[in-house]
Short mmCIF file of C-alpha atoms in Angstrom, two decimals:
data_model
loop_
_atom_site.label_atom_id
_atom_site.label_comp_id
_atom_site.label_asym_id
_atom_site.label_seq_id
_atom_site.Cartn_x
_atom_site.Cartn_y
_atom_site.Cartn_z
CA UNK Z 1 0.00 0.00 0.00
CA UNK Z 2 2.47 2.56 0.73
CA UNK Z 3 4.36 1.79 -2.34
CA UNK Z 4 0.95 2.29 -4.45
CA UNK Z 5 0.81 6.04 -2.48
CA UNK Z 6 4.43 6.75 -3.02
CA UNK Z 7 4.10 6.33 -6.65
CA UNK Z 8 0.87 8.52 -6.97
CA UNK Z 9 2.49 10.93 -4.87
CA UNK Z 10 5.51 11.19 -6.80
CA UNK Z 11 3.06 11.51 -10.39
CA UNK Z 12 1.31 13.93 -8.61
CA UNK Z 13 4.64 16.27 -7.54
CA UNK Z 14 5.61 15.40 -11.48
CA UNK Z 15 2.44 17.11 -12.77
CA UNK Z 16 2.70 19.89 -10.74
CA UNK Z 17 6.12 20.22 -11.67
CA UNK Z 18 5.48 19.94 -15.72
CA UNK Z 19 1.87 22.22 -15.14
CA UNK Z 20 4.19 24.54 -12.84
CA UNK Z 21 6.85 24.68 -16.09
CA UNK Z 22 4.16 25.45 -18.55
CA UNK Z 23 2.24 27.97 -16.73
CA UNK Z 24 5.84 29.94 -16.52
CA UNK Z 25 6.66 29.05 -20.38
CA UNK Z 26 3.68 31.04 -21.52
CA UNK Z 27 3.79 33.39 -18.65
CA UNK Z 28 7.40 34.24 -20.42
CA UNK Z 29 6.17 33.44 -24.01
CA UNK Z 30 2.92 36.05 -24.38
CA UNK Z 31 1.38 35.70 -27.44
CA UNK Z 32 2.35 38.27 -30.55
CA UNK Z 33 -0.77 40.46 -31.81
CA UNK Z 34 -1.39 42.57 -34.64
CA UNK Z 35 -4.31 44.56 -35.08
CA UNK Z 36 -5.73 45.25 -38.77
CA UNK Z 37 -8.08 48.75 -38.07
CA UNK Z 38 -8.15 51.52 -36.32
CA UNK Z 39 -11.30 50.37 -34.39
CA UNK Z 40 -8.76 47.43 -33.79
CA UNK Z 41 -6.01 49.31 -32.50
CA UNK Z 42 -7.95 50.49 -29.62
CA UNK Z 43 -8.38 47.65 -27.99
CA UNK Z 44 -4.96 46.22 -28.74
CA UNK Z 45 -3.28 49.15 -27.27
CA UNK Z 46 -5.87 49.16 -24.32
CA UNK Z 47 -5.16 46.11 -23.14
CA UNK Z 48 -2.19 44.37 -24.33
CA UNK Z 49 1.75 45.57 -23.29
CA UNK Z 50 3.45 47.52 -26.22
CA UNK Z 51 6.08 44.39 -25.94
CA UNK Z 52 3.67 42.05 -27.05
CA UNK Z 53 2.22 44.09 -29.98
CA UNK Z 54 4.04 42.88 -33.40
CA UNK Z 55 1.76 45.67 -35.24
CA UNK Z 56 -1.37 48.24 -35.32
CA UNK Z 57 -2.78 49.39 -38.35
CA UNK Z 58 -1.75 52.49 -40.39
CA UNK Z 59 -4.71 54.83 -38.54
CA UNK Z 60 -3.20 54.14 -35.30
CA UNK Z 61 -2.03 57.48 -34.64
CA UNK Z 62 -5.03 59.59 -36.39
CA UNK Z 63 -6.60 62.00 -35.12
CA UNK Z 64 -9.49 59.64 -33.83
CA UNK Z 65 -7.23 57.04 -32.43
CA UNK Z 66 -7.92 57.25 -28.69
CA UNK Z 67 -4.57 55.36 -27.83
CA UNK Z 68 -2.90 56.99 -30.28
CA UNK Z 69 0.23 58.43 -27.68
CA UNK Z 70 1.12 54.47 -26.90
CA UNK Z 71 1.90 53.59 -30.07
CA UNK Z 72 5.36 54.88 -29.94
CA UNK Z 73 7.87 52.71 -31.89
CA UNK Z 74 5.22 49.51 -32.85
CA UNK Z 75 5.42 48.85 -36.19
CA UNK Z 76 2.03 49.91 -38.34
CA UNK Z 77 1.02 47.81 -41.63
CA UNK Z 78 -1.87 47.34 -44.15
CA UNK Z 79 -3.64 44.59 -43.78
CA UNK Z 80 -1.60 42.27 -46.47
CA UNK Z 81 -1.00 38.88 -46.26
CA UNK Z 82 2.79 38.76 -46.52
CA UNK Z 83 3.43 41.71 -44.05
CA UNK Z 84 1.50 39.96 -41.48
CA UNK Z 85 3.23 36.71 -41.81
CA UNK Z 86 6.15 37.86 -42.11
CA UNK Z 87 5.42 39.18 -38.15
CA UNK Z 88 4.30 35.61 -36.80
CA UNK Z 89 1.88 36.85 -34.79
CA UNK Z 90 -0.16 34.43 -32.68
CA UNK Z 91 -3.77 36.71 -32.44
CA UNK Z 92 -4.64 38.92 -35.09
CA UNK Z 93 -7.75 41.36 -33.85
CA UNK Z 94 -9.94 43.38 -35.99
CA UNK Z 95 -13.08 44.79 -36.21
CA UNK Z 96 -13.76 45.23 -40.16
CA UNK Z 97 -10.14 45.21 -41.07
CA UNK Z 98 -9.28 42.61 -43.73
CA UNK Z 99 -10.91 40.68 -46.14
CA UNK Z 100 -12.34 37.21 -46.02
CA UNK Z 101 -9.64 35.53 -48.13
CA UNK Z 102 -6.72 37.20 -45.74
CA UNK Z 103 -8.76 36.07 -42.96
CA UNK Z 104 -9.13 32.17 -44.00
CA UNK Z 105 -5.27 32.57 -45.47
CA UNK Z 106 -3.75 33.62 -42.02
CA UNK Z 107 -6.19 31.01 -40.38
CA UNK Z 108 -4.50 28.38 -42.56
CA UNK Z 109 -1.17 29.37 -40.83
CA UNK Z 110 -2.68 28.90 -37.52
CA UNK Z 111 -3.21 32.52 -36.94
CA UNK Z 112 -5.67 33.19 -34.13
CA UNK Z 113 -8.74 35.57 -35.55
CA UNK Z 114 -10.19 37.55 -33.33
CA UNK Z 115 -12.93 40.06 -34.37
CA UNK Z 116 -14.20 42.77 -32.09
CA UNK Z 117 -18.63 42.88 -32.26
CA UNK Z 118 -20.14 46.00 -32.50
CA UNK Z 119 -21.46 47.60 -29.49
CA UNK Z 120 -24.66 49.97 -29.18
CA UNK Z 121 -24.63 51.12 -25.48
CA UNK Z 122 -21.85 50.81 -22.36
CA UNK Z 123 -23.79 47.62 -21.02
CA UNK Z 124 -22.87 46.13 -23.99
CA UNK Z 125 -19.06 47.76 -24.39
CA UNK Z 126 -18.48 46.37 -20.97
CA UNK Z 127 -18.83 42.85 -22.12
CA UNK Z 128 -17.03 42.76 -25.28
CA UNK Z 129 -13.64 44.71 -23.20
CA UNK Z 130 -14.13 41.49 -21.12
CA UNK Z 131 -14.37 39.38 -24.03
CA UNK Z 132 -11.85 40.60 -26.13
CA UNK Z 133 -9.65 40.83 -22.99
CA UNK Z 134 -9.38 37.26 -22.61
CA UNK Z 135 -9.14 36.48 -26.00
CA UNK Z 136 -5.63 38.01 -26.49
CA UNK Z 137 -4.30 36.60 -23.26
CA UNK Z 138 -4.65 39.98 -21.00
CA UNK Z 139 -7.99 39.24 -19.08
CA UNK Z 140 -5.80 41.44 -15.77
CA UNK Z 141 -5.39 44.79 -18.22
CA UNK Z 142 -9.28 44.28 -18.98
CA UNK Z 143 -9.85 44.28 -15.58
CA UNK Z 144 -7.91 47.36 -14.74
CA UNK Z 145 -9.72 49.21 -17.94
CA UNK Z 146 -13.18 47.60 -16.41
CA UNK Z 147 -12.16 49.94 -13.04
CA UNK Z 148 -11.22 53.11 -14.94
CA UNK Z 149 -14.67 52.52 -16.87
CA UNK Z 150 -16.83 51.86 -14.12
CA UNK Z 151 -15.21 55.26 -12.62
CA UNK Z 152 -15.83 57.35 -15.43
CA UNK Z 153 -19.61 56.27 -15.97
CA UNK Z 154 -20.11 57.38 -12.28
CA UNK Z 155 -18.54 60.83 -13.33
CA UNK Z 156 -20.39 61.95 -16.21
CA UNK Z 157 -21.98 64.91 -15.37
CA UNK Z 158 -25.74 65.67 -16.18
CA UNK Z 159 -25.06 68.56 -18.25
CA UNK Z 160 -28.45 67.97 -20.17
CA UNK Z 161 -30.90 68.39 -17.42
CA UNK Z 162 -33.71 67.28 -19.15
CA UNK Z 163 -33.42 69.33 -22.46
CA UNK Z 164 -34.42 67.80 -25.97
CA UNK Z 165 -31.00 66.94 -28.67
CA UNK Z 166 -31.17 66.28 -32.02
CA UNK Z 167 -27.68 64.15 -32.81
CA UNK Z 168 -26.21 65.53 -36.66
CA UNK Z 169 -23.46 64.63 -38.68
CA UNK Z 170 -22.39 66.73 -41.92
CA UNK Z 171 -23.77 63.63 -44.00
CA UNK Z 172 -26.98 64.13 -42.33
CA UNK Z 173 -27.18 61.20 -40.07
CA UNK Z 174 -29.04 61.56 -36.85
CA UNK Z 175 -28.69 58.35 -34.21
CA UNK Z 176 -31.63 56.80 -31.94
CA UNK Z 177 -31.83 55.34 -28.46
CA UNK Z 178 -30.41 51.75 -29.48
CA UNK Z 179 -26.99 53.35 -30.46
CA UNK Z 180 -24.30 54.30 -28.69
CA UNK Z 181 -24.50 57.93 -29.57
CA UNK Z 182 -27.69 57.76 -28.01
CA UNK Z 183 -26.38 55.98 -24.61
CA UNK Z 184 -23.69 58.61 -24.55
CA UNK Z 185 -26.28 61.53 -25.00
CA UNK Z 186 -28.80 59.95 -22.18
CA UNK Z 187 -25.82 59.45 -19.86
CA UNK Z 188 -25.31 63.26 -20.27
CA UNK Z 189 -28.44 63.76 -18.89
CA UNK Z 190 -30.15 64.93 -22.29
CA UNK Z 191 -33.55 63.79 -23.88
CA UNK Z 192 -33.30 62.44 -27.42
CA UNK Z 193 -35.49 64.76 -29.51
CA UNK Z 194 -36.43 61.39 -31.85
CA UNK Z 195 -36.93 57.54 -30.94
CA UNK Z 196 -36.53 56.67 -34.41
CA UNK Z 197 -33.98 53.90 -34.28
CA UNK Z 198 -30.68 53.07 -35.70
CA UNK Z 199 -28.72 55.80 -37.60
CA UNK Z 200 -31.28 57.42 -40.19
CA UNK Z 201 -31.03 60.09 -43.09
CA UNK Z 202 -32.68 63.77 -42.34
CA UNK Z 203 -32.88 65.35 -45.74
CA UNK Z 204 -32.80 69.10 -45.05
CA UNK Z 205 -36.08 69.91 -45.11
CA UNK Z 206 -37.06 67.42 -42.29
CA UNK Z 207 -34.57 68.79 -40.33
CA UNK Z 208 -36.71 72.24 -40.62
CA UNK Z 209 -39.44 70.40 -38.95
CA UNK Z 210 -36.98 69.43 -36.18
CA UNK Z 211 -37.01 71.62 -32.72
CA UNK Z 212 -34.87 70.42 -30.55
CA UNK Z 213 -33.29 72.77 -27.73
CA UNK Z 214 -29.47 71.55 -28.21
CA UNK Z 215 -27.76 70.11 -31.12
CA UNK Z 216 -25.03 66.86 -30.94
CA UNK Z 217 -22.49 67.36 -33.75
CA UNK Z 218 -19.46 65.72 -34.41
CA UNK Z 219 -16.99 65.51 -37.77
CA UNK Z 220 -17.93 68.83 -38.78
CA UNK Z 221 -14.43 69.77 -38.57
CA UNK Z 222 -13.36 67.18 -40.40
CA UNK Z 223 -12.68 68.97 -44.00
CA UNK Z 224 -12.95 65.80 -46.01
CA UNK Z 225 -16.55 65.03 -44.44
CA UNK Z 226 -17.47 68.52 -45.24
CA UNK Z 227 -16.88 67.92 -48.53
CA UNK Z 228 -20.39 68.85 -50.99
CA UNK Z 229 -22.84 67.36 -47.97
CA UNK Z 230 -26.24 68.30 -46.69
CA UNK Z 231 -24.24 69.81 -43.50
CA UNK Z 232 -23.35 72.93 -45.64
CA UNK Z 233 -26.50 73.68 -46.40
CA UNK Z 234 -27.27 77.58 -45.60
CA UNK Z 235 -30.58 76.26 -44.58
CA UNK Z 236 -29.17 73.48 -41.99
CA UNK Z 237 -26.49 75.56 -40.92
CA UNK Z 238 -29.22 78.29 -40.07
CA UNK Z 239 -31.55 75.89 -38.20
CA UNK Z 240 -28.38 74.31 -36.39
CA UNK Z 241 -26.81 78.04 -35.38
CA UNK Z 242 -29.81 79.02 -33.83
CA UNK Z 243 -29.43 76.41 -30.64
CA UNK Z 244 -26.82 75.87 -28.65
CA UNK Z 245 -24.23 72.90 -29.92
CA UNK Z 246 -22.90 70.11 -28.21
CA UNK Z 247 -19.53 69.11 -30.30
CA UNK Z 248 -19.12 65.23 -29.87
CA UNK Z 249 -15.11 64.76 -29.51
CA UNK Z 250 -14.82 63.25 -33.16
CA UNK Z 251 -12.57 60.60 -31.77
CA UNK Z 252 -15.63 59.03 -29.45
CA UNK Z 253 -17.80 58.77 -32.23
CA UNK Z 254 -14.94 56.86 -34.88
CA UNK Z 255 -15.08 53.66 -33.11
CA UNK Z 256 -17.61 52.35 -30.34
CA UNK Z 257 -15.76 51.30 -27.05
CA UNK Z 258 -15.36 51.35 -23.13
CA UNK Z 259 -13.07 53.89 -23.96
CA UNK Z 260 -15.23 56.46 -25.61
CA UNK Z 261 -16.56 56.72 -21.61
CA UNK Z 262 -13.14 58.95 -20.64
CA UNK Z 263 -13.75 61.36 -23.91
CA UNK Z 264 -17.53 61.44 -22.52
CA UNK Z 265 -16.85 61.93 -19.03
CA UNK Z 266 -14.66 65.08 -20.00
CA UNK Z 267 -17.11 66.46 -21.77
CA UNK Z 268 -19.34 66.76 -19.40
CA UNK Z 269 -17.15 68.10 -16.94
CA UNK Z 270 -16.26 71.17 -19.26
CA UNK Z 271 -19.91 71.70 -18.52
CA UNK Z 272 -22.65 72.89 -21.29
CA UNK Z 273 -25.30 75.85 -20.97
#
């Protein structure tokens, strides 16, 4: 008998040894990631170490890249096949980055794929930074960004106090209550002046029917999306100049995410009349 226990005893010690081993191999061995977007990008530099990031995309240090400052010396690439191989990353995470064929190609080579969902309200962010967390190995740093999150939901100001918005965009896009424009505005403490859902068109003569007390803009200082849209209209730019504006930090509205919360939660504390 005490041979029979001094042999599972001494398997026992030898698995924890070997499990022990392996657990520090790929403590010491994190996998390589390359994001393929800028929507992408956010999350990679979010949550995993700038040691462990083989590449971001080209758009990582736009304008409306909210990580943009820890991008540093990481590489940036297009999305092509050979580029990325020729990193040997282990996780590749986009969001609408790369095209089916690339996809299947680097899944041949035993890439991991990893695409980020879209998200239509901070219940819903929250998840997917938990999700996507784990799926590139850094469930800790989702964690931390969970805490910063949580803090700057509490902080948001209500800077609306109970006043109607109208969200606008120089293409003429408005947003409803099931997107995250229209979380962001409700957190703010403002009532959406339509519950038409989704994003939707206003042609500028229904926007003449439209009385909201504030309006939400965002990209109108973007000179490209000014470009020969309804948003230069005389007669939208007269209906929109005669309420007070809320400018929507273009770089919140470029890609949904927990971390569109910290752009929000300044906002608010700039206060709004």
């Amino acid at each position: 008998m005490r041979i029979w226990w001094q042999k599972h005893i001494l398997a026992w010690i030898s698995a924890g040894v070997l499990l022990s081993a392996g657990t520090a191999a790929n403590a010491s061995n994190p996998p390589k990631v390359v994001s393929l977007d800028g929507c992408a990008d956010q999350y990679v530099l979010g949550l995993v170490p700038q040691a462990d990031i083989a590449a971001v995309s080209d758009r990582a240090v736009l304008p409306e890249s909210y990580f943009r400052d820890r991008v540093g010396k990481i590489r940036m690439v297009k999305p092509y096949l050979e580029t990325i191989l020729s990193l040997e990353p282990d996780i590749v995470v986009r969001t609408w980055g790369g095209d089916l064929k690339l996809l299947q190609r680097l899944q041949h080579h035993g890439v991991k794929i990893v695409t980020i969902n879209d998200v239509y309200s901070y219940d819903q962010a929250r998840d997917e930074l938990f999700r996507v967390g784990d799926e590139v190995g850094q469930p800790a740093s989702a964690r931390i960004e969970a805490h910063r999150f949580e803090e700057a939901l509490e902080n948001i100001h209500d800077i609306g106090r109970g006043r109607s918005i109208l969200y606008y965009t120089p293409g003429g896009f408005s947003a409803g209550p099931d997107t995250m424009v229209g979380d962001m505005l409700t957190r703010l403490g403002f009532r959406l002046e339509t519950q038409t859902k989704g994003f939707f068109y206003l042609s500028p003569e229904v926007m003449l029917t439209k009385k909201p007390d504030v309006f939400a803009l965002s990209f109108f200082d973007d000179a490209v999306a000014m470009r020969r849209v309804p948003g230069r209209s005389p007669i939208v730019r007269k209906v929109i100049e005669s309420r007070p504006n809320l400018i929507l930090p273009s770089r919140a509205m470029a890609c949904s995410g927990w971390f569109t919360a910290y752009d929000i939660e300044s906002l608010s504390l700039q206060g709004f009349r």
